[in-house]
PDB file of C-alpha atoms in Angstrom:
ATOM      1  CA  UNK A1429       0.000   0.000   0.000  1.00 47.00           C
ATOM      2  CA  UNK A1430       1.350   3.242  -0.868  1.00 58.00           C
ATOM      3  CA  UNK A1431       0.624   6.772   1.077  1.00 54.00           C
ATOM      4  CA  UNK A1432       0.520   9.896  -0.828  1.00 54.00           C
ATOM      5  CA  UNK A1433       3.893  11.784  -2.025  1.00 67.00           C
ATOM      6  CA  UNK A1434       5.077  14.835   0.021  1.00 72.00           C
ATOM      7  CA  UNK A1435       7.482  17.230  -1.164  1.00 78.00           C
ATOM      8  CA  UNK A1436      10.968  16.629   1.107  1.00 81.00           C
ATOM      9  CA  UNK A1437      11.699  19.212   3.580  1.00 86.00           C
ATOM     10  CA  UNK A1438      15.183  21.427   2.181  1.00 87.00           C
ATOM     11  CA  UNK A1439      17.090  23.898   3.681  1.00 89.00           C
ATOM     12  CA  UNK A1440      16.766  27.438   2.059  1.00 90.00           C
ATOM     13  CA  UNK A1441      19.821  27.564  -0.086  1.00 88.00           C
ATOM     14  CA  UNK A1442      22.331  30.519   0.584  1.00 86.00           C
ATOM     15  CA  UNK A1443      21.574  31.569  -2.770  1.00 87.00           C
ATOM     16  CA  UNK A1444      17.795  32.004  -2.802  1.00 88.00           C
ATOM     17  CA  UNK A1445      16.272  34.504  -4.882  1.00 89.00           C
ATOM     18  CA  UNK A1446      13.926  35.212  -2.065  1.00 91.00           C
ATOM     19  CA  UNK A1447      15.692  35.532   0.666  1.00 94.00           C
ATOM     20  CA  UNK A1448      17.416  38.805  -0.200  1.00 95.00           C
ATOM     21  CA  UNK A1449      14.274  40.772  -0.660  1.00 95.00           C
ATOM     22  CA  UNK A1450      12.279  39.192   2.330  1.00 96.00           C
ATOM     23  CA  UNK A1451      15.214  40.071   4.692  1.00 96.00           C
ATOM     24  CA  UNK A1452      15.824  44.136   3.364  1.00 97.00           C
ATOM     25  CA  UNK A1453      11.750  44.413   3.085  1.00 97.00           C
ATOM     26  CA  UNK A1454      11.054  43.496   7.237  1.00 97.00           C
ATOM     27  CA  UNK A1455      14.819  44.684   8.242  1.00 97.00           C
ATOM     28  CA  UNK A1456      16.119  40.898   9.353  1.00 97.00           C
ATOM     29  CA  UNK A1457      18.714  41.297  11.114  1.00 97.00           C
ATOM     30  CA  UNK A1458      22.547  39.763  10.094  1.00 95.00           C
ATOM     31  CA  UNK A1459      22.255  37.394  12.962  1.00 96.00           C
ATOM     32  CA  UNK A1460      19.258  36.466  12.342  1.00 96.00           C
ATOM     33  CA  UNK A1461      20.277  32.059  11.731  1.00 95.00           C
ATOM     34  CA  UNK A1462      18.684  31.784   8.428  1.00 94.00           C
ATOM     35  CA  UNK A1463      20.597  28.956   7.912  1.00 94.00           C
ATOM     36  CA  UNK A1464      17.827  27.015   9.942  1.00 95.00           C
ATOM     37  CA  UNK A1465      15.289  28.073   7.776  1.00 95.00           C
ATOM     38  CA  UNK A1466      13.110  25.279   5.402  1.00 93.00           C
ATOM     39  CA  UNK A1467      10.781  24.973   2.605  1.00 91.00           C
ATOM     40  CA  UNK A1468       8.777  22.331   1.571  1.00 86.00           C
ATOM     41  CA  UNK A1469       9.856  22.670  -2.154  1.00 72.00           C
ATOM     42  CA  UNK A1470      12.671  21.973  -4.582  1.00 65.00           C
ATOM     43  CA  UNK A1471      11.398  23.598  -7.542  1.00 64.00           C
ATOM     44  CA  UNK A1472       8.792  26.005  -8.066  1.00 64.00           C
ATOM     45  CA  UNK A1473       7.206  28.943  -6.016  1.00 72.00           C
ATOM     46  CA  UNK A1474       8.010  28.395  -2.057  1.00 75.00           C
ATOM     47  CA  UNK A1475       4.197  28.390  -0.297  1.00 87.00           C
ATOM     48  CA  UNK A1476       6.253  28.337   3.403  1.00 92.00           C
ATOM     49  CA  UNK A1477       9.208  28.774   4.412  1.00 94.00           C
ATOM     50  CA  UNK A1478       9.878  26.827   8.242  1.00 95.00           C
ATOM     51  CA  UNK A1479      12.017  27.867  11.233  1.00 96.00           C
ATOM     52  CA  UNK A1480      13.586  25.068  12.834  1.00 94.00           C
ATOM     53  CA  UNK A1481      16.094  24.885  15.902  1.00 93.00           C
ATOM     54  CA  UNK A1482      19.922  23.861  15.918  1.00 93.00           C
ATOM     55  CA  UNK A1483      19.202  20.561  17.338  1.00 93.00           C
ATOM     56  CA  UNK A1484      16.864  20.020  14.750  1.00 92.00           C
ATOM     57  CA  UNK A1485      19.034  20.900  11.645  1.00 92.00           C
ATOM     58  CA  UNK A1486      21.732  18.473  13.071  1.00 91.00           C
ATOM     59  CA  UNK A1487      19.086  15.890  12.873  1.00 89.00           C
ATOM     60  CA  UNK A1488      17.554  16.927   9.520  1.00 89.00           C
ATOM     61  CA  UNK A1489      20.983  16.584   8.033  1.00 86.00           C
ATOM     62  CA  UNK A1490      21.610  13.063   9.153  1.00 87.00           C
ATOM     63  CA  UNK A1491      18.816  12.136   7.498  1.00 81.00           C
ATOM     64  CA  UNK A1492      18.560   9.877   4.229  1.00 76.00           C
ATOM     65  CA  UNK A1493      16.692   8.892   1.843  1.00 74.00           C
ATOM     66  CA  UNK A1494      15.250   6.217   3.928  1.00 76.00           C
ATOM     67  CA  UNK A1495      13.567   7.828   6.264  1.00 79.00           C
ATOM     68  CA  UNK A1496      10.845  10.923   5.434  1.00 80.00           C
ATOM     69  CA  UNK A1497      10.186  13.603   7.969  1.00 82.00           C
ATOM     70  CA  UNK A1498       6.134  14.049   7.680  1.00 81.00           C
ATOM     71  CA  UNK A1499       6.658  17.391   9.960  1.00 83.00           C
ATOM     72  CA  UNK A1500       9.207  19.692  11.664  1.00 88.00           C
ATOM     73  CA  UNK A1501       9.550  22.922  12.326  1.00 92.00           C
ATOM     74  CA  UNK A1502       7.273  26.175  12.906  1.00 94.00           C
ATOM     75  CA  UNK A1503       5.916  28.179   9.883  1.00 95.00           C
ATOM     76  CA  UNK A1504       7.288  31.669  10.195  1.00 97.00           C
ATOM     77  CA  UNK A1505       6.970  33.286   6.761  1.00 96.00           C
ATOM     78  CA  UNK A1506       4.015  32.210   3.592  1.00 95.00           C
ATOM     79  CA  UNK A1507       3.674  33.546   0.247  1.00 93.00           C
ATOM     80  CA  UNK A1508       0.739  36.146  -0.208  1.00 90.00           C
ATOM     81  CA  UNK A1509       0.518  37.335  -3.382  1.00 86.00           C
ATOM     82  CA  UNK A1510      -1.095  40.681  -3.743  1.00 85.00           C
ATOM     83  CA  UNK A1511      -1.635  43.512  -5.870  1.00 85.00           C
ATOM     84  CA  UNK A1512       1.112  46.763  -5.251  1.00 86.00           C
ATOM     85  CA  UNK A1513       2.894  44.729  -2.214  1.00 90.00           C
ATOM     86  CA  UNK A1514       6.162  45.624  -1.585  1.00 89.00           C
ATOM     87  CA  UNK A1515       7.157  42.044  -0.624  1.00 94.00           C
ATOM     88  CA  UNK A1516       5.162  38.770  -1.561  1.00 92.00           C
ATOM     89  CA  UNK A1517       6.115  36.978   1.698  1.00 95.00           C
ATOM     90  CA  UNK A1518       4.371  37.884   4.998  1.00 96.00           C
ATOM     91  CA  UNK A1519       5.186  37.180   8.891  1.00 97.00           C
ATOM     92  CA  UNK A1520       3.341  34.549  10.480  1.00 96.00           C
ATOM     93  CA  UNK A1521       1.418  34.960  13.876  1.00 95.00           C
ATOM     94  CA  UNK A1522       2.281  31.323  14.853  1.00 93.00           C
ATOM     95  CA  UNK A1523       6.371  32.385  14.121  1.00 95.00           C
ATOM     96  CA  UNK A1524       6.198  35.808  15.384  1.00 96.00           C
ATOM     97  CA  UNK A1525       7.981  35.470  18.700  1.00 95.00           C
ATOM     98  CA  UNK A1526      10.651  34.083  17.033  1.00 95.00           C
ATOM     99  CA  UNK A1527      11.408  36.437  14.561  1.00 96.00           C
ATOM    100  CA  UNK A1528      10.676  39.596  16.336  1.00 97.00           C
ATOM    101  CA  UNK A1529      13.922  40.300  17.788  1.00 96.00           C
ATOM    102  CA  UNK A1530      15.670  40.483  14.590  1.00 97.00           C
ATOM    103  CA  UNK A1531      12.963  42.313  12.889  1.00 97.00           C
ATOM    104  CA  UNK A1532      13.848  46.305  12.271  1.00 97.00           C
ATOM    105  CA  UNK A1533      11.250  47.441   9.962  1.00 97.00           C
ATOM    106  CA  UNK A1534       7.211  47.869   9.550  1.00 97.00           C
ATOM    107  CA  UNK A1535       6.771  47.623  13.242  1.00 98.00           C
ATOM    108  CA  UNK A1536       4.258  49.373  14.643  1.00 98.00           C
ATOM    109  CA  UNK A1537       4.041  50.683  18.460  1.00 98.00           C
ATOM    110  CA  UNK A1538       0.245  50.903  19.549  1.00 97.00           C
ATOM    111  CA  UNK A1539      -1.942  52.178  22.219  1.00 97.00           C
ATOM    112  CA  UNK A1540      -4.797  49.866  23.852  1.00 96.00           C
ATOM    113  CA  UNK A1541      -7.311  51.570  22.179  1.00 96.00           C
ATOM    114  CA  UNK A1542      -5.716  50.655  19.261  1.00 97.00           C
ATOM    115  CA  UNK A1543      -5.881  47.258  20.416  1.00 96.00           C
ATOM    116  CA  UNK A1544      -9.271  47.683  21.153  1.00 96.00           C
ATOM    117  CA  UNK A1545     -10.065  48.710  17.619  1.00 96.00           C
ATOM    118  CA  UNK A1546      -8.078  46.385  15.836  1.00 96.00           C
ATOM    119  CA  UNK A1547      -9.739  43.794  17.619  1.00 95.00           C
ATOM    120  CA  UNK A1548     -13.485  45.007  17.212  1.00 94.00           C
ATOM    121  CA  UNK A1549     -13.254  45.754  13.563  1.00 93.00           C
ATOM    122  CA  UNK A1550     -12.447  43.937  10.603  1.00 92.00           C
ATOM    123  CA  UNK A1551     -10.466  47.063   8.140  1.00 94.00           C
ATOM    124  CA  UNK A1552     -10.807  50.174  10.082  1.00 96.00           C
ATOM    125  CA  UNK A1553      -9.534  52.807   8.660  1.00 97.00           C
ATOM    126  CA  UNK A1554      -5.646  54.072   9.038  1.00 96.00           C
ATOM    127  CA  UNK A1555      -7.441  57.665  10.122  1.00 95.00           C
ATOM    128  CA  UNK A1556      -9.016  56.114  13.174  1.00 96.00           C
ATOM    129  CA  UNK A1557      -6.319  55.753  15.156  1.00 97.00           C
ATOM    130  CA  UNK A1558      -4.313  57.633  17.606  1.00 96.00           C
ATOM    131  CA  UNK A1559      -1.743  60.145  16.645  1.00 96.00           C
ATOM    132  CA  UNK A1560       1.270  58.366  17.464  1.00 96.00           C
ATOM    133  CA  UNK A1561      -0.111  54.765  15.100  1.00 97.00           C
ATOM    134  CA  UNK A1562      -0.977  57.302  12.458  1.00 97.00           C
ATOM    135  CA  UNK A1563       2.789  58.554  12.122  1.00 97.00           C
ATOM    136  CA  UNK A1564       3.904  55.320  12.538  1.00 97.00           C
ATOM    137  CA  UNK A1565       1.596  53.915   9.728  1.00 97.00           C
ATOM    138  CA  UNK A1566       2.209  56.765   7.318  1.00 96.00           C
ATOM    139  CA  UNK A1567       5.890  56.813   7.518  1.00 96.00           C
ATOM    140  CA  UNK A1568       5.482  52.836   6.149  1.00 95.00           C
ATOM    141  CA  UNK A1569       5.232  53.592   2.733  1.00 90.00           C
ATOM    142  CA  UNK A1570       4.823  50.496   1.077  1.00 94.00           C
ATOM    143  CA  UNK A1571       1.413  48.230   1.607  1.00 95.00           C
ATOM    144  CA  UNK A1572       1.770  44.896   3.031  1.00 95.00           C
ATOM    145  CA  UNK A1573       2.674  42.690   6.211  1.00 97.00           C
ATOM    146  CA  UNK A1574       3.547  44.464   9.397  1.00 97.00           C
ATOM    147  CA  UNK A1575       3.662  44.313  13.068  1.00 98.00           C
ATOM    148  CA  UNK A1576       1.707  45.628  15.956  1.00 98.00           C
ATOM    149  CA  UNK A1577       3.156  45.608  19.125  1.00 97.00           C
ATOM    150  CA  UNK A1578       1.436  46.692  22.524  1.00 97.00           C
ATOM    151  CA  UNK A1579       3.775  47.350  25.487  1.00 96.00           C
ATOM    152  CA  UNK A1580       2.006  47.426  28.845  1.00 94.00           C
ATOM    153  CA  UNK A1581       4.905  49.963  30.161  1.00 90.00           C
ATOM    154  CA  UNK A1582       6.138  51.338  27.060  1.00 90.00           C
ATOM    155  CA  UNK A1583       6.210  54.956  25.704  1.00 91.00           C
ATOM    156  CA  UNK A1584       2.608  54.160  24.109  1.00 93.00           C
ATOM    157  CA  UNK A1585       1.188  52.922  26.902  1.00 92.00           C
ATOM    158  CA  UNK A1586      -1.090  54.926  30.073  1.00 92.00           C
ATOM    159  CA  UNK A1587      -0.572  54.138  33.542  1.00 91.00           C
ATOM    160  CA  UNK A1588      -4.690  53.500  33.398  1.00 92.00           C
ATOM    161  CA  UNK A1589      -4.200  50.787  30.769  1.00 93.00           C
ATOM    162  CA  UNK A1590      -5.661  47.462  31.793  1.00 92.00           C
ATOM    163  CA  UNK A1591      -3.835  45.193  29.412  1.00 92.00           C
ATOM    164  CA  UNK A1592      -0.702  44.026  31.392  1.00 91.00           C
ATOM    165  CA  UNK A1593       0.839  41.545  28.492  1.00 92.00           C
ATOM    166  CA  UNK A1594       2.694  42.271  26.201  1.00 95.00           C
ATOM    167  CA  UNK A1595       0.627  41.676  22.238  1.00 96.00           C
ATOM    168  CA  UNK A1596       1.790  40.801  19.369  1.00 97.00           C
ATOM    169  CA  UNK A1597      -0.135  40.682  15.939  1.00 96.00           C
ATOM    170  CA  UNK A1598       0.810  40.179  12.778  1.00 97.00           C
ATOM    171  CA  UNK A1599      -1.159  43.077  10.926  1.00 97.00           C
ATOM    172  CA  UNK A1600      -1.829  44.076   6.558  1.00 96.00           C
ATOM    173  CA  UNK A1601      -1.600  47.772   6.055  1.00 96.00           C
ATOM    174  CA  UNK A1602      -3.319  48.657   2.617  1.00 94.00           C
ATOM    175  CA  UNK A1603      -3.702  51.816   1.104  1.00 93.00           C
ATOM    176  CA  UNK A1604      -5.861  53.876   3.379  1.00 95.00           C
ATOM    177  CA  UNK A1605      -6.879  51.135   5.752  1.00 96.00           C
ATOM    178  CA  UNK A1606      -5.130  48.322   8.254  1.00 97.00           C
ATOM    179  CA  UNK A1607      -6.368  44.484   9.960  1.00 96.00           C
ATOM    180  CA  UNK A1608      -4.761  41.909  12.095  1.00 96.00           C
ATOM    181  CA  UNK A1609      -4.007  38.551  10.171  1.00 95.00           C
ATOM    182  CA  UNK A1610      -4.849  35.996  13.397  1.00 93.00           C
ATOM    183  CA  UNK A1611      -7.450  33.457  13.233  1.00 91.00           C
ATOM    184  CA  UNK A1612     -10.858  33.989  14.251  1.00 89.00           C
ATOM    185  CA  UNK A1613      -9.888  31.874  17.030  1.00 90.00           C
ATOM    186  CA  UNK A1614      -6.902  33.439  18.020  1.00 91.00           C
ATOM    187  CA  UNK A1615      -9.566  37.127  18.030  1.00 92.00           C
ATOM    188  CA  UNK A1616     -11.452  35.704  20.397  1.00 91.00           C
ATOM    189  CA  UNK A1617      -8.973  34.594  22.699  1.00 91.00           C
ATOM    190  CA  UNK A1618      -7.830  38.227  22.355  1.00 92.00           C
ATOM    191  CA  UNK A1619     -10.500  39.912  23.081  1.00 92.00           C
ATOM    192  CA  UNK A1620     -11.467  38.043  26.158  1.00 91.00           C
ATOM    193  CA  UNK A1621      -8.171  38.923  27.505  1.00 88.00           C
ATOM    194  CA  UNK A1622      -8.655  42.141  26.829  1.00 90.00           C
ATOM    195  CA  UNK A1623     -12.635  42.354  28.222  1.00 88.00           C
ATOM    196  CA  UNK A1624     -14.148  42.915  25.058  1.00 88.00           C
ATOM    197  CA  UNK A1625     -16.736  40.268  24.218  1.00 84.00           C
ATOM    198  CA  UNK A1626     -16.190  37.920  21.655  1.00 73.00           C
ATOM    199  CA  UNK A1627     -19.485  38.283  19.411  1.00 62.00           C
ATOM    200  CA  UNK A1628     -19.400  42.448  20.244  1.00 54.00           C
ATOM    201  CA  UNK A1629     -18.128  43.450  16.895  1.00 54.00           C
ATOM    202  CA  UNK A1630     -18.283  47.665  15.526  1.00 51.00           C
ATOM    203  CA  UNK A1631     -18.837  48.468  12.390  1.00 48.00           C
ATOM    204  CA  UNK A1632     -16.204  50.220  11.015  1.00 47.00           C
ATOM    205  CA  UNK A1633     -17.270  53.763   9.129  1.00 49.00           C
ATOM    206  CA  UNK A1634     -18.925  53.694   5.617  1.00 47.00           C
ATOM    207  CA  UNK A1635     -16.507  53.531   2.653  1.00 46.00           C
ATOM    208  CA  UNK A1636     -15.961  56.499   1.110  1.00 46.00           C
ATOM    209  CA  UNK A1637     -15.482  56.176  -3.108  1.00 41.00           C
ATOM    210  CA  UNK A1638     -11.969  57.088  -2.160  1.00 45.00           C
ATOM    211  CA  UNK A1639     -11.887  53.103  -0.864  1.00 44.00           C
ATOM    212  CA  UNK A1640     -13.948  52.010  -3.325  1.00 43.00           C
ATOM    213  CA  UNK A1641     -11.277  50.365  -5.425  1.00 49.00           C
ATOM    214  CA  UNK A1642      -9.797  48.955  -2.446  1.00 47.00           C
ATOM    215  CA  UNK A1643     -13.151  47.462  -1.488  1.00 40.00           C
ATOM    216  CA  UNK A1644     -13.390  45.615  -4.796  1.00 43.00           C
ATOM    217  CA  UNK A1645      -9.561  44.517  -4.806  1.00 44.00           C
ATOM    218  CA  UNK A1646      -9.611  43.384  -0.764  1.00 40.00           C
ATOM    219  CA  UNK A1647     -10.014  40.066  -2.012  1.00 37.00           C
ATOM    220  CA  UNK A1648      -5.950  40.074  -3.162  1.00 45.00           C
ATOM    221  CA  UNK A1649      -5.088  40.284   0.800  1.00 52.00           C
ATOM    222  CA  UNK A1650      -3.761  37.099   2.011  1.00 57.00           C
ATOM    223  CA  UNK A1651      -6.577  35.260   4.288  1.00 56.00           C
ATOM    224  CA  UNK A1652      -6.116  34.943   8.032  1.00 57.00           C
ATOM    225  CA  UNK A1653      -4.326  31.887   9.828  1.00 56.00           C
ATOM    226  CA  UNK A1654      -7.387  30.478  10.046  1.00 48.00           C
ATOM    227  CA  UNK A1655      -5.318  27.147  11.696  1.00 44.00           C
ATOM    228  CA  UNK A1656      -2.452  28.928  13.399  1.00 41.00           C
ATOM    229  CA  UNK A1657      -1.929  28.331  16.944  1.00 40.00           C
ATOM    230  CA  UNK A1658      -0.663  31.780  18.880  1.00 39.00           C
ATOM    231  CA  UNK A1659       1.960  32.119  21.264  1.00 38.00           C
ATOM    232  CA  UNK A1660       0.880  32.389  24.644  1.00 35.00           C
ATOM    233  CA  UNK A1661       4.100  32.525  26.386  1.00 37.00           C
ATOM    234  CA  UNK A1662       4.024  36.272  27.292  1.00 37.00           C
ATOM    235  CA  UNK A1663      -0.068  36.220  27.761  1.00 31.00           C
ATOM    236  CA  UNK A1664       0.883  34.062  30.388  1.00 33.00           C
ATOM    237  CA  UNK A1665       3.191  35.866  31.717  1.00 38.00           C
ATOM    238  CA  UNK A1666       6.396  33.700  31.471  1.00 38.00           C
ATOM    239  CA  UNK A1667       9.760  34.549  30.259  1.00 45.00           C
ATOM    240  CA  UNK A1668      10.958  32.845  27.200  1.00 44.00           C
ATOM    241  CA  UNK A1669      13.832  30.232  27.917  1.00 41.00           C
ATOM    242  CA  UNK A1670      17.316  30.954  27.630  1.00 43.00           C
ATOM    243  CA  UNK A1671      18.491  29.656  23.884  1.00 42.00           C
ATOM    244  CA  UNK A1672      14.730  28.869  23.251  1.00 40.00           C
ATOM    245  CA  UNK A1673      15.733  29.243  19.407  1.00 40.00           C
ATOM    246  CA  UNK A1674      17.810  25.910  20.047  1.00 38.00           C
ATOM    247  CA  UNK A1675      15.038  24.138  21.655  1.00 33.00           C
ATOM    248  CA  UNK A1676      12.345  22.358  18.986  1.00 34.00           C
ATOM    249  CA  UNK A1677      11.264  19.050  18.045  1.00 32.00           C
ATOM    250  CA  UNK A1678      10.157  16.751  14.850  1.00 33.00           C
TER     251      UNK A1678
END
């Protein structure tokens, strides 16, 4: 009996065509190990691209053509292809934590009522939030992936804030509006931790015919990770391990 054909798992070769523009587009840092990165494809368009630990790629490369590795590592970067994108790769919510520290560009510093509204709406508009997102978003030229980042104690925060986690979400900014890319599942866990109901949702302001294109092209955005599982490690309020990026599994 014979199971169905997977594509191998390969390291991303030093010479990827990819690589280059994925790293200047979100500011990866040089020691950022992207020797341990993956993809699930010799030829042809890469759909994901893996993160795996050191431990791990010692194992992978003792490997042979023997045995077949059905699953390893954690999806940190997928192909979206969209219209006027500066990159088609975007970050991935489940990968996040792992890739934030040697991230430099199209992060974004919010408030909690930011939070709040990204949250409660499904593409508010960029204009609806506070001063300090606004700047941030506008001085991000090109549309695509990017990062919002709450800090309970950081210089966006108020000392009447009731969030005290840090949040992460991996966000889309288009042309004149924004949205979180989580699952709906990953939402809802969200906004019970932040006491907003999970079936309370605000409609965000009519569409002007300014948006009107965008309306008809919002089908181009990538979809949410509908099956991603979030990183609860700082929701819970625990410190990430010492070397964690050399801890993983098969």
């Amino acid at each position: 009996m014979k199971g169905f054909k997977e594509d191998p798992f390969v390291f991303l070769k030093e010479d990827d065509q990819h690589w280059p523009l994925i790293k200047e587009f979100y500011g990866i840092d040089e020691s950022f190990p992207n020797n341990q990165l993956m993809v699930r494809s010799v030829g042809g368009k890469k759909r994901n691209i893996y993160l795996v630990s050191k431990a791990v790629k010692d194992v992978m490369e003792m490997i042979d053509d023997n045995h077949k590795v059905v699953n390893t590592g954690m999806k940190v970067i997928a192909r979206a292809d969209a219209d006027n994108v500066g990159c088609n790769f975007r970050l991935m919510q489940e990968g996040i934590e792992a890739l934030l520290p040697f991230i430099n560009k199209r992060k974004v510093f919010i408030t909690q009522k930011d939070v709040l509204i990204l949250l409660t709406q499904d593409r508010p508009f960029c204009t609806e939030f506070s001063n300090g997102t606004r700047e941030q978003l506008n001085n991000i030229e090109e549309q695509g992936c990017i990062v919002y980042i709450y800090e309970p104690n950081g210089s966006y925060s108020n000392p009447e804030d009731t969030i005290g986690c840090r949040l992460v979400f991996c966000g889309w900014k288009a042309r004149v509006s924004t949205r979180v890319q989580i699952s709906k599942f990953d939402k809802a866990h969200y906004q019970v931790l932040c006491g907003v109901p999970p079936d309370e949702k605000h409609k965000g302001k009519k569409r002007t015919l300014e948006t009107e294109q965008e309306c008809k092209n919002v089908m181009t955005e990538p979809d949410d990770d509908e099956q991603q599982a979030g990183f609860v490690g700082d929701i819970l309020n625990l410190e990430a391990p010492e070397g964690s990026l050399d801890v993983g599994f098969i």
